[in-house]
Amino acid sequence: MERVATITIGQSPRVDLVPEILKLMRDDIEIVEYGILDSYTYEEAENMLRPNKGDNVLVSRMRDGRQIEMKEELVPNLIQECINNIEKEGINTIFLLCTGKFPEFEHKGLLLEPFSLLHSIVKDVSSGKIGVIVPDSSQIDQTIEYWREGGNDIFVRAVSPYKDFFDNIEKEALDFKNEELSLIVLDCMGYSLEMKKKVKEITGKPVLLPRIVMAKLLEELV
């Protein structure tokens, strides 16, 4: 078996995410899950990582399904610790389950980081304005900044994959339907294939789902 480690910036196991990825992988690939918050309670993690007004924010899922918001600059050190622990276990391929932007990590083997890969793909395949859906409204400004770095004109809305997505997506997705968009990006690993299908159904536009793109790339590399 080929062993691949996944790192969520919340808690493992990611029962909402990893099983869907596994369906796309070869039978000889084993996924070993890690989470940067595995050793913390929700309350401990919230107190340690709570963002202040004006901070860049990352969003993930705790083991019990609760959403947690984190100050972006506090997350990389926890990811690096997780990478170090994984490599000590002898696993040389790591898949980061987050589309956020991070500084360069130290690693010995393969490390798949969605941010730069997804932004490169979108820049190459899209023209004109793109739509982006993020989990939390506090992420809208930073999302516009990050995607504009690649030269894209952006239209952003917030709908969490962890909080009643299907109850909230109709209104926001209708805004996308009325915009001239070449592509819609679901900018979080938490969005599922079923969520992608719903957005495409409402908008009638192409939708990019990060977990699928990254899973197929991972399969090619191991």
Coordinates of N, CA and C in Angstrom, one line a residue:
M1 N 0.8 -1.2 0.0 CA 0.0 0.0 0.0 C 0.9 1.3 0.0
E2 N 0.5 2.3 -0.7 CA 1.1 3.6 -0.7 C 0.4 4.4 0.4
R3 N 1.2 4.8 1.4 CA 0.7 5.6 2.5 C 0.8 7.1 2.2
V4 N -0.4 7.8 2.3 CA -0.4 9.3 2.1 C -1.0 9.9 3.4
A5 N -0.4 10.9 3.9 CA -0.9 11.6 5.1 C -1.7 12.8 4.6
T6 N -2.8 13.0 5.3 CA -3.6 14.3 5.1 C -3.5 15.1 6.3
I7 N -3.4 16.4 6.2 CA -3.5 17.3 7.3 C -4.6 18.2 7.2
T8 N -5.6 18.2 8.1 CA -6.6 19.2 8.2 C -6.2 20.2 9.2
I9 N -6.6 21.5 9.0 CA -6.3 22.5 9.9 C -7.3 22.5 11.1
G10 N -8.2 21.6 11.1 CA -9.1 21.3 12.2 C -8.8 20.0 12.9
Q11 N -9.7 19.2 13.1 CA -9.5 17.9 13.7 C -9.8 16.7 12.8
S12 N -9.0 15.7 12.9 CA -9.3 14.4 12.2 C -10.0 13.5 13.1
P13 N -10.8 12.5 12.5 CA -10.9 12.3 11.1 C -11.9 13.2 10.4
R14 N -11.6 13.5 9.1 CA -12.5 14.4 8.3 C -13.5 13.5 7.6
V15 N -14.6 13.1 8.3 CA -15.6 12.1 7.8 C -16.4 12.8 6.7
D16 N -16.3 14.1 6.6 CA -17.0 14.8 5.6 C -16.2 15.0 4.3
L17 N -15.0 14.6 4.3 CA -14.0 14.9 3.2 C -13.2 13.7 2.7
V18 N -12.5 13.0 3.6 CA -11.6 12.0 3.2 C -12.3 10.8 2.5
P19 N -13.5 10.3 3.0 CA -14.2 9.2 2.3 C -14.5 9.6 0.8
E20 N -14.8 10.8 0.5 CA -15.1 11.2 -0.9 C -13.8 11.2 -1.7
I21 N -12.7 11.6 -1.1 CA -11.4 11.6 -1.8 C -11.0 10.2 -2.1
L22 N -11.2 9.3 -1.1 CA -10.8 7.9 -1.3 C -11.5 7.2 -2.4
K23 N -12.8 7.6 -2.7 CA -13.5 7.0 -3.8 C -12.9 7.3 -5.2
L24 N -12.0 8.4 -5.2 CA -11.4 8.7 -6.4 C -10.0 8.2 -6.6
M25 N -9.5 7.5 -5.5 CA -8.1 7.0 -5.5 C -8.1 5.5 -5.9
R26 N -6.9 5.1 -6.2 CA -6.6 3.7 -6.5 C -6.8 2.9 -5.2
D27 N -7.0 1.6 -5.3 CA -7.2 0.7 -4.1 C -5.9 0.5 -3.3
D28 N -4.8 0.8 -4.0 CA -3.5 0.6 -3.2 C -3.0 1.8 -2.5
I29 N -3.9 2.8 -2.4 CA -3.5 4.0 -1.6 C -4.2 4.1 -0.3
E30 N -3.4 4.2 0.8 CA -4.0 4.3 2.1 C -3.8 5.7 2.6
I31 N -4.8 6.3 3.1 CA -4.8 7.7 3.7 C -4.7 7.6 5.2
V32 N -3.7 8.3 5.8 CA -3.6 8.4 7.3 C -3.9 9.8 7.6
E33 N -4.9 10.0 8.5 CA -5.3 11.4 8.8 C -4.7 12.0 10.0
Y34 N -4.4 13.3 9.9 CA -3.8 14.1 11.0 C -4.6 15.4 11.0
G35 N -4.7 16.0 12.2 CA -5.3 17.3 12.3 C -4.4 18.2 13.2
I36 N -4.3 19.4 12.9 CA -3.4 20.3 13.8 C -4.1 20.6 15.1
L37 N -5.4 20.3 15.2 CA -6.1 20.5 16.5 C -6.5 19.2 17.2
D38 N -5.9 18.1 16.8 CA -6.3 16.8 17.3 C -6.1 16.7 18.8
S39 N -5.1 17.4 19.4 CA -4.8 17.3 20.8 C -5.5 18.4 21.6
Y40 N -6.4 19.2 21.0 CA -7.0 20.3 21.7 C -8.5 20.1 21.8
T41 N -9.2 20.6 22.8 CA -10.6 20.7 22.8 C -11.1 21.8 22.0
Y42 N -12.3 21.9 21.7 CA -12.8 23.0 20.9 C -12.5 24.3 21.7
E43 N -12.8 24.3 23.0 CA -12.6 25.6 23.8 C -11.1 26.0 23.8
E44 N -10.2 25.0 23.9 CA -8.8 25.3 23.9 C -8.4 25.9 22.6
A45 N -8.8 25.3 21.5 CA -8.4 25.8 20.2 C -9.0 27.1 19.9
E46 N -10.3 27.3 20.3 CA -10.9 28.6 20.1 C -10.1 29.7 20.9
N47 N -9.8 29.5 22.1 CA -9.1 30.5 22.9 C -7.7 30.7 22.3
M48 N -7.0 29.7 21.8 CA -5.7 29.9 21.3 C -5.6 30.6 20.0
L49 N -6.6 30.3 19.1 CA -6.6 30.8 17.7 C -7.6 31.8 17.3
R50 N -8.4 32.3 18.3 CA -9.5 33.2 18.0 C -9.0 34.4 17.2
P51 N -9.5 34.8 16.0 CA -9.1 35.9 15.3 C -9.7 37.2 15.9
N52 N -9.0 38.3 15.8 CA -9.5 39.6 16.1 C -10.0 40.3 14.9
K53 N -10.7 41.4 15.1 CA -11.3 42.2 14.0 C -10.1 42.6 13.1
G54 N -10.2 42.4 11.8 CA -9.1 42.8 10.9 C -8.1 41.7 10.6
D55 N -8.1 40.6 11.3 CA -7.2 39.5 11.1 C -7.7 38.7 9.8
N56 N -6.7 38.2 9.1 CA -7.1 37.2 8.1 C -7.5 35.9 8.8
V57 N -8.6 35.3 8.3 CA -9.2 34.2 8.9 C -9.2 32.9 8.1
L58 N -9.0 31.8 8.8 CA -9.1 30.4 8.2 C -10.2 29.7 8.9
V59 N -10.9 28.8 8.2 CA -12.1 28.1 8.8 C -11.9 26.6 8.6
S60 N -12.2 25.9 9.6 CA -12.1 24.4 9.4 C -13.2 23.7 10.3
R61 N -13.1 22.4 10.4 CA -14.1 21.6 11.1 C -13.5 20.8 12.2
M62 N -14.2 20.8 13.3 CA -13.8 20.0 14.5 C -14.4 18.6 14.3
R63 N -13.9 17.7 15.1 CA -14.3 16.3 15.0 C -15.8 16.1 15.2
D64 N -16.4 16.9 16.0 CA -17.9 16.8 16.2 C -18.7 17.6 15.2
G65 N -18.1 18.2 14.2 CA -18.8 18.8 13.1 C -18.9 20.3 13.3
R66 N -18.5 20.9 14.4 CA -18.5 22.3 14.6 C -17.5 23.0 13.8
Q67 N -17.9 24.2 13.3 CA -17.0 25.1 12.6 C -16.1 25.8 13.5
I68 N -14.8 26.0 13.2 CA -13.9 26.8 14.0 C -13.2 27.9 13.1
E69 N -13.2 29.1 13.6 CA -12.5 30.2 12.9 C -11.1 30.4 13.6
M70 N -10.1 30.6 12.8 CA -8.7 30.8 13.3 C -8.0 32.0 12.7
K71 N -7.2 32.6 13.5 CA -6.3 33.6 13.0 C -5.3 33.0 12.1
E72 N -5.2 33.5 10.9 CA -4.4 32.8 9.9 C -2.9 32.7 10.2
E73 N -2.4 33.7 10.8 CA -0.9 33.7 11.1 C -0.5 32.8 12.2
L74 N -1.5 32.2 13.0 CA -1.2 31.3 14.0 C -1.2 29.9 13.6
V75 N -1.7 29.6 12.4 CA -1.8 28.3 11.9 C -0.6 27.6 11.3
P76 N 0.3 28.3 10.6 CA 1.4 27.7 9.9 C 2.3 26.9 10.9
N77 N 2.6 27.4 12.1 CA 3.5 26.7 13.0 C 2.9 25.3 13.4
L78 N 1.6 25.3 13.6 CA 0.9 24.1 13.9 C 0.9 23.1 12.7
I79 N 0.8 23.6 11.5 CA 1.0 22.7 10.3 C 2.4 22.2 10.3
Q80 N 3.4 23.0 10.5 CA 4.8 22.5 10.4 C 5.0 21.4 11.5
E81 N 4.5 21.6 12.7 CA 4.6 20.6 13.7 C 4.0 19.3 13.2
C82 N 2.9 19.4 12.6 CA 2.2 18.2 12.0 C 3.1 17.5 11.0
I83 N 3.6 18.3 10.1 CA 4.5 17.8 9.0 C 5.7 17.0 9.6
N84 N 6.3 17.6 10.6 CA 7.4 17.0 11.3 C 7.1 15.6 11.9
N85 N 5.9 15.6 12.6 CA 5.4 14.3 13.2 C 5.1 13.3 12.1
I86 N 4.6 13.7 11.0 CA 4.2 12.7 10.0 C 5.5 12.1 9.4
E87 N 6.5 12.9 9.1 CA 7.7 12.4 8.5 C 8.5 11.5 9.5
K88 N 8.3 11.8 10.8 CA 8.9 10.8 11.8 C 8.3 9.5 11.7
E89 N 7.0 9.4 11.2 CA 6.3 8.2 11.1 C 6.7 7.5 9.8
G90 N 7.5 8.1 9.0 CA 8.0 7.4 7.7 C 7.1 7.6 6.5
I91 N 6.1 8.6 6.6 CA 5.3 8.9 5.5 C 5.9 10.1 4.7
N92 N 6.0 9.9 3.4 CA 6.8 10.9 2.6 C 5.9 11.7 1.6
T93 N 4.6 11.4 1.6 CA 3.6 12.2 0.8 C 2.6 12.7 1.7
I94 N 2.4 14.1 1.6 CA 1.5 14.8 2.5 C 0.6 15.7 1.7
F95 N -0.7 15.6 2.0 CA -1.7 16.4 1.3 C -2.4 17.3 2.3
L96 N -2.2 18.6 2.1 CA -2.7 19.6 3.0 C -4.2 19.9 2.6
L97 N -5.1 19.6 3.5 CA -6.5 19.8 3.2 C -7.0 21.2 3.6
C98 N -6.4 22.2 2.9 CA -6.7 23.6 3.1 C -6.3 24.4 1.9
T99 N -7.2 25.3 1.4 CA -6.9 26.1 0.3 C -6.3 27.5 0.7
G100 N -6.0 27.6 1.9 CA -5.4 28.9 2.4 C -4.0 29.1 1.9
K101 N -3.5 30.4 2.0 CA -2.2 30.7 1.6 C -1.2 30.7 2.8
F102 N -0.1 30.0 2.7 CA 0.8 29.8 3.8 C 2.2 30.1 3.3
P103 N 3.1 30.4 4.3 CA 4.5 30.5 4.0 C 5.1 29.1 3.6
E104 N 6.3 29.1 3.1 CA 6.9 27.8 2.7 C 7.2 27.0 3.9
F105 N 6.8 25.7 3.8 CA 7.1 24.7 4.9 C 8.3 23.9 4.6
E106 N 8.9 23.4 5.7 CA 10.1 22.5 5.6 C 9.5 21.1 5.5
H107 N 10.0 20.4 4.4 CA 9.5 19.0 4.3 C 10.5 18.3 3.4
K108 N 10.6 16.9 3.6 CA 11.5 16.1 2.9 C 11.0 15.4 1.6
G109 N 9.7 15.1 1.7 CA 9.0 14.4 0.6 C 8.1 15.3 -0.2
L110 N 7.0 14.7 -0.7 CA 6.1 15.5 -1.4 C 5.1 16.2 -0.5
L111 N 4.8 17.5 -0.7 CA 3.8 18.2 0.0 C 2.9 18.9 -1.0
L112 N 1.6 18.5 -1.0 CA 0.6 19.1 -1.9 C -0.1 20.2 -1.2
E113 N 0.1 21.4 -1.7 CA -0.6 22.6 -1.1 C -1.6 23.1 -2.1
P114 N -2.8 23.1 -1.9 CA -3.8 23.5 -2.9 C -3.7 25.0 -3.4
F115 N -3.3 25.9 -2.5 CA -3.4 27.3 -2.9 C -2.8 27.7 -4.2
S116 N -1.5 27.5 -4.4 CA -0.8 27.9 -5.6 C -1.2 27.1 -6.8
L117 N -1.5 25.8 -6.6 CA -1.9 24.9 -7.7 C -3.3 25.4 -8.2
L118 N -4.2 25.6 -7.3 CA -5.6 26.0 -7.8 C -5.5 27.4 -8.5
H119 N -4.8 28.3 -7.9 CA -4.7 29.7 -8.5 C -4.1 29.6 -9.9
S120 N -3.1 28.8 -10.0 CA -2.4 28.6 -11.3 C -3.4 28.0 -12.4
I121 N -4.2 27.0 -12.0 CA -5.1 26.4 -12.9 C -6.2 27.4 -13.3
V122 N -6.7 28.1 -12.3 CA -7.8 29.1 -12.7 C -7.3 30.2 -13.6
K123 N -6.1 30.7 -13.3 CA -5.5 31.7 -14.1 C -5.4 31.2 -15.6
D124 N -5.0 30.0 -15.8 CA -4.7 29.4 -17.1 C -6.0 29.1 -17.9
V125 N -7.1 28.7 -17.2 CA -8.2 28.2 -17.9 C -9.4 29.2 -18.0
S126 N -9.3 30.3 -17.2 CA -10.5 31.2 -17.1 C -10.1 32.5 -17.8
S127 N -11.1 33.2 -18.2 CA -11.0 34.5 -18.8 C -12.1 35.4 -18.2
G128 N -11.8 36.7 -18.0 CA -12.8 37.5 -17.4 C -13.0 37.3 -15.9
K129 N -14.2 37.6 -15.4 CA -14.5 37.5 -14.0 C -14.7 36.1 -13.5
I130 N -14.3 35.8 -12.3 CA -14.6 34.5 -11.7 C -15.4 34.7 -10.5
G131 N -16.2 33.7 -10.1 CA -16.9 33.7 -8.9 C -16.2 32.9 -7.8
V132 N -16.2 33.3 -6.6 CA -15.5 32.5 -5.5 C -16.5 32.4 -4.3
I133 N -16.7 31.2 -3.8 CA -17.4 31.0 -2.6 C -16.5 30.6 -1.5
V134 N -16.6 31.3 -0.4 CA -15.7 31.0 0.8 C -16.7 30.7 2.0
P135 N -16.1 30.1 3.1 CA -16.9 29.7 4.2 C -17.5 30.9 5.0
D136 N -16.8 32.0 5.2 CA -17.1 33.0 6.2 C -17.0 34.4 5.6
S137 N -17.9 35.3 5.9 CA -17.9 36.6 5.4 C -16.6 37.4 5.7
S138 N -16.0 37.0 6.9 CA -14.8 37.7 7.3 C -13.6 37.4 6.3
Q139 N -13.8 36.4 5.4 CA -12.7 36.0 4.5 C -12.9 36.7 3.1
I140 N -13.9 37.5 2.9 CA -14.2 38.1 1.6 C -13.1 39.0 1.1
D141 N -12.6 39.9 2.0 CA -11.6 40.9 1.6 C -10.3 40.2 1.3
Q142 N -9.9 39.3 2.1 CA -8.6 38.6 1.9 C -8.7 37.7 0.6
T143 N -9.9 37.1 0.4 CA -10.1 36.3 -0.8 C -9.9 37.2 -2.1
I144 N -10.5 38.3 -2.1 CA -10.4 39.2 -3.2 C -8.9 39.6 -3.5
E145 N -8.2 39.9 -2.4 CA -6.8 40.2 -2.5 C -6.0 39.1 -3.1
Y146 N -6.2 37.9 -2.5 CA -5.4 36.7 -3.0 C -5.7 36.3 -4.5
W147 N -6.9 36.4 -4.9 CA -7.2 36.0 -6.2 C -6.9 37.1 -7.2
R148 N -6.9 38.3 -6.8 CA -6.5 39.4 -7.7 C -5.0 39.4 -8.0
E149 N -4.2 38.7 -7.1 CA -2.8 38.6 -7.3 C -2.5 37.8 -8.6
G150 N -3.4 37.0 -9.0 CA -3.2 36.2 -10.2 C -3.9 36.9 -11.4
G151 N -4.4 38.1 -11.2 CA -4.9 38.9 -12.3 C -6.4 38.7 -12.6
N152 N -7.1 38.0 -11.7 CA -8.5 37.7 -11.9 C -9.3 38.8 -11.3
D153 N -10.4 39.1 -12.0 CA -11.5 39.9 -11.5 C -12.4 39.0 -10.7
I154 N -12.8 39.5 -9.5 CA -13.5 38.5 -8.6 C -14.8 39.0 -8.1
F155 N -15.7 38.0 -8.0 CA -17.0 38.2 -7.4 C -17.2 37.2 -6.3
V156 N -17.3 37.6 -5.0 CA -17.2 36.7 -3.9 C -18.4 36.7 -3.0
R157 N -18.8 35.5 -2.6 CA -19.9 35.4 -1.6 C -19.5 34.3 -0.6
A158 N -20.1 34.4 0.6 CA -19.8 33.5 1.7 C -20.9 32.5 2.1
V159 N -20.6 31.2 2.0 CA -21.6 30.2 2.5 C -20.8 29.1 3.1
S160 N -21.0 28.8 4.3 CA -20.1 27.8 5.0 C -20.5 26.4 4.6
P161 N -19.5 25.5 4.3 CA -19.9 24.1 4.1 C -20.2 23.4 5.4
Y162 N -20.0 24.0 6.5 CA -20.1 23.4 7.8 C -21.4 23.9 8.6
K163 N -22.1 24.8 8.0 CA -23.3 25.4 8.7 C -24.4 25.5 7.7
D164 N -25.3 24.5 7.6 CA -26.5 24.6 6.8 C -26.3 25.1 5.4
F165 N -25.3 24.5 4.7 CA -25.0 25.0 3.3 C -26.2 25.0 2.4
F166 N -27.0 23.9 2.4 CA -28.0 23.8 1.4 C -29.2 24.7 1.7
D167 N -29.3 25.2 3.0 CA -30.3 26.1 3.3 C -29.9 27.5 2.9
N168 N -28.6 27.8 2.8 CA -28.1 29.1 2.5 C -27.6 29.4 1.1
I169 N -27.4 28.3 0.4 CA -26.7 28.5 -0.9 C -27.6 29.1 -2.0
E170 N -28.9 28.9 -1.9 CA -29.8 29.3 -3.0 C -29.7 30.8 -3.2
K171 N -29.8 31.6 -2.2 CA -29.8 33.0 -2.3 C -28.5 33.5 -2.9
E172 N -27.4 33.0 -2.3 CA -26.0 33.5 -2.8 C -25.7 33.0 -4.2
A173 N -26.1 31.8 -4.5 CA -25.8 31.3 -5.8 C -26.6 32.0 -6.9
L174 N -27.8 32.5 -6.6 CA -28.5 33.2 -7.6 C -27.8 34.5 -8.0
D175 N -27.1 35.1 -7.0 CA -26.3 36.3 -7.4 C -25.2 35.9 -8.4
F176 N -24.6 34.7 -8.3 CA -23.7 34.3 -9.3 C -24.3 34.0 -10.7
K177 N -25.5 33.5 -10.7 CA -26.2 33.2 -11.9 C -26.4 34.5 -12.7
N178 N -26.6 35.6 -12.1 CA -26.8 36.9 -12.8 C -25.6 37.6 -13.1
E179 N -24.4 37.1 -12.7 CA -23.1 37.7 -13.1 C -22.5 37.0 -14.3
E180 N -21.7 37.8 -15.1 CA -21.0 37.2 -16.2 C -19.7 36.6 -15.7
L181 N -19.8 35.3 -15.4 CA -18.6 34.6 -14.8 C -18.2 33.5 -15.7
S182 N -16.8 33.3 -15.9 CA -16.3 32.2 -16.7 C -16.2 31.0 -15.8
L183 N -16.2 31.1 -14.5 CA -16.0 30.0 -13.6 C -16.3 30.3 -12.2
I184 N -16.8 29.4 -11.4 CA -17.0 29.5 -10.0 C -16.1 28.6 -9.2
V185 N -15.3 29.1 -8.2 CA -14.4 28.3 -7.4 C -15.0 28.2 -6.0
L186 N -15.2 26.9 -5.5 CA -15.6 26.7 -4.1 C -14.3 26.7 -3.3
D187 N -13.9 27.8 -2.7 CA -12.6 28.0 -2.2 C -12.4 27.5 -0.7
C188 N -12.6 26.2 -0.6 CA -12.4 25.5 0.7 C -12.5 24.0 0.5
M189 N -11.6 23.3 1.1 CA -11.7 21.8 1.0 C -12.9 21.2 1.6
G190 N -13.6 22.0 2.4 CA -14.8 21.4 3.0 C -16.0 21.3 2.1
Y191 N -16.0 21.9 0.9 CA -17.1 21.8 0.0 C -17.1 20.4 -0.7
S192 N -18.3 19.8 -0.8 CA -18.4 18.5 -1.3 C -18.8 18.4 -2.7
L193 N -18.8 17.2 -3.3 CA -19.3 17.0 -4.7 C -20.8 17.4 -4.8
E194 N -21.5 17.0 -3.8 CA -23.0 17.3 -3.8 C -23.2 18.8 -3.7
M195 N -22.3 19.6 -3.0 CA -22.4 21.0 -3.0 C -22.1 21.6 -4.3
K196 N -21.0 21.1 -4.9 CA -20.7 21.5 -6.3 C -21.8 21.4 -7.2
K197 N -22.5 20.2 -7.2 CA -23.6 19.9 -8.1 C -24.7 20.9 -7.9
K198 N -25.0 21.3 -6.6 CA -26.0 22.2 -6.3 C -25.7 23.6 -6.9
V199 N -24.5 24.1 -6.7 CA -24.1 25.4 -7.2 C -24.2 25.4 -8.8
K200 N -23.7 24.3 -9.4 CA -23.8 24.3 -10.9 C -25.3 24.2 -11.3
E201 N -26.1 23.5 -10.6 CA -27.5 23.4 -10.9 C -28.2 24.8 -10.9
I202 N -27.9 25.6 -9.9 CA -28.5 26.9 -9.7 C -28.0 27.9 -10.7
T203 N -26.6 27.9 -10.9 CA -26.0 29.0 -11.7 C -25.9 28.6 -13.2
G204 N -25.8 27.3 -13.5 CA -25.6 26.9 -14.9 C -24.2 27.2 -15.4
K205 N -23.2 27.4 -14.4 CA -21.8 27.8 -14.8 C -20.9 26.7 -14.4
P206 N -19.7 26.6 -15.0 CA -18.7 25.7 -14.5 C -18.3 25.9 -13.1
V207 N -18.1 24.8 -12.3 CA -17.7 25.0 -10.9 C -16.5 24.1 -10.6
L208 N -15.4 24.7 -10.0 CA -14.2 24.0 -9.7 C -14.3 23.6 -8.2
L209 N -14.1 22.3 -7.9 CA -14.1 21.8 -6.6 C -12.7 21.3 -6.2
P210 N -12.0 22.0 -5.3 CA -10.6 21.8 -4.9 C -10.4 20.3 -4.5
R211 N -11.2 19.7 -3.7 CA -10.9 18.4 -3.2 C -10.8 17.4 -4.4
I212 N -11.6 17.6 -5.4 CA -11.5 16.7 -6.6 C -10.3 16.9 -7.4
V213 N -10.0 18.1 -7.7 CA -8.8 18.5 -8.5 C -7.5 18.0 -7.8
M214 N -7.4 18.2 -6.5 CA -6.2 17.8 -5.7 C -6.1 16.3 -5.6
A215 N -7.3 15.6 -5.4 CA -7.2 14.2 -5.3 C -6.7 13.5 -6.5
K216 N -7.2 14.0 -7.7 CA -6.7 13.4 -8.9 C -5.2 13.6 -9.2
L217 N -4.8 14.8 -8.8 CA -3.3 15.1 -8.9 C -2.5 14.2 -8.0
L218 N -3.0 14.0 -6.7 CA -2.4 13.1 -5.8 C -2.2 11.7 -6.3
E219 N -3.3 11.2 -6.9 CA -3.3 9.9 -7.4 C -2.2 9.7 -8.5
E220 N -2.0 10.7 -9.3 CA -1.0 10.7 -10.3 C 0.5 10.6 -9.7
L221 N 0.6 11.2 -8.5 CA 1.9 11.4 -7.9 C 2.4 10.2 -7.1
V222 N 1.5 9.3 -6.7 CA 1.8 8.2 -5.8 C 1.6 6.9 -6.5

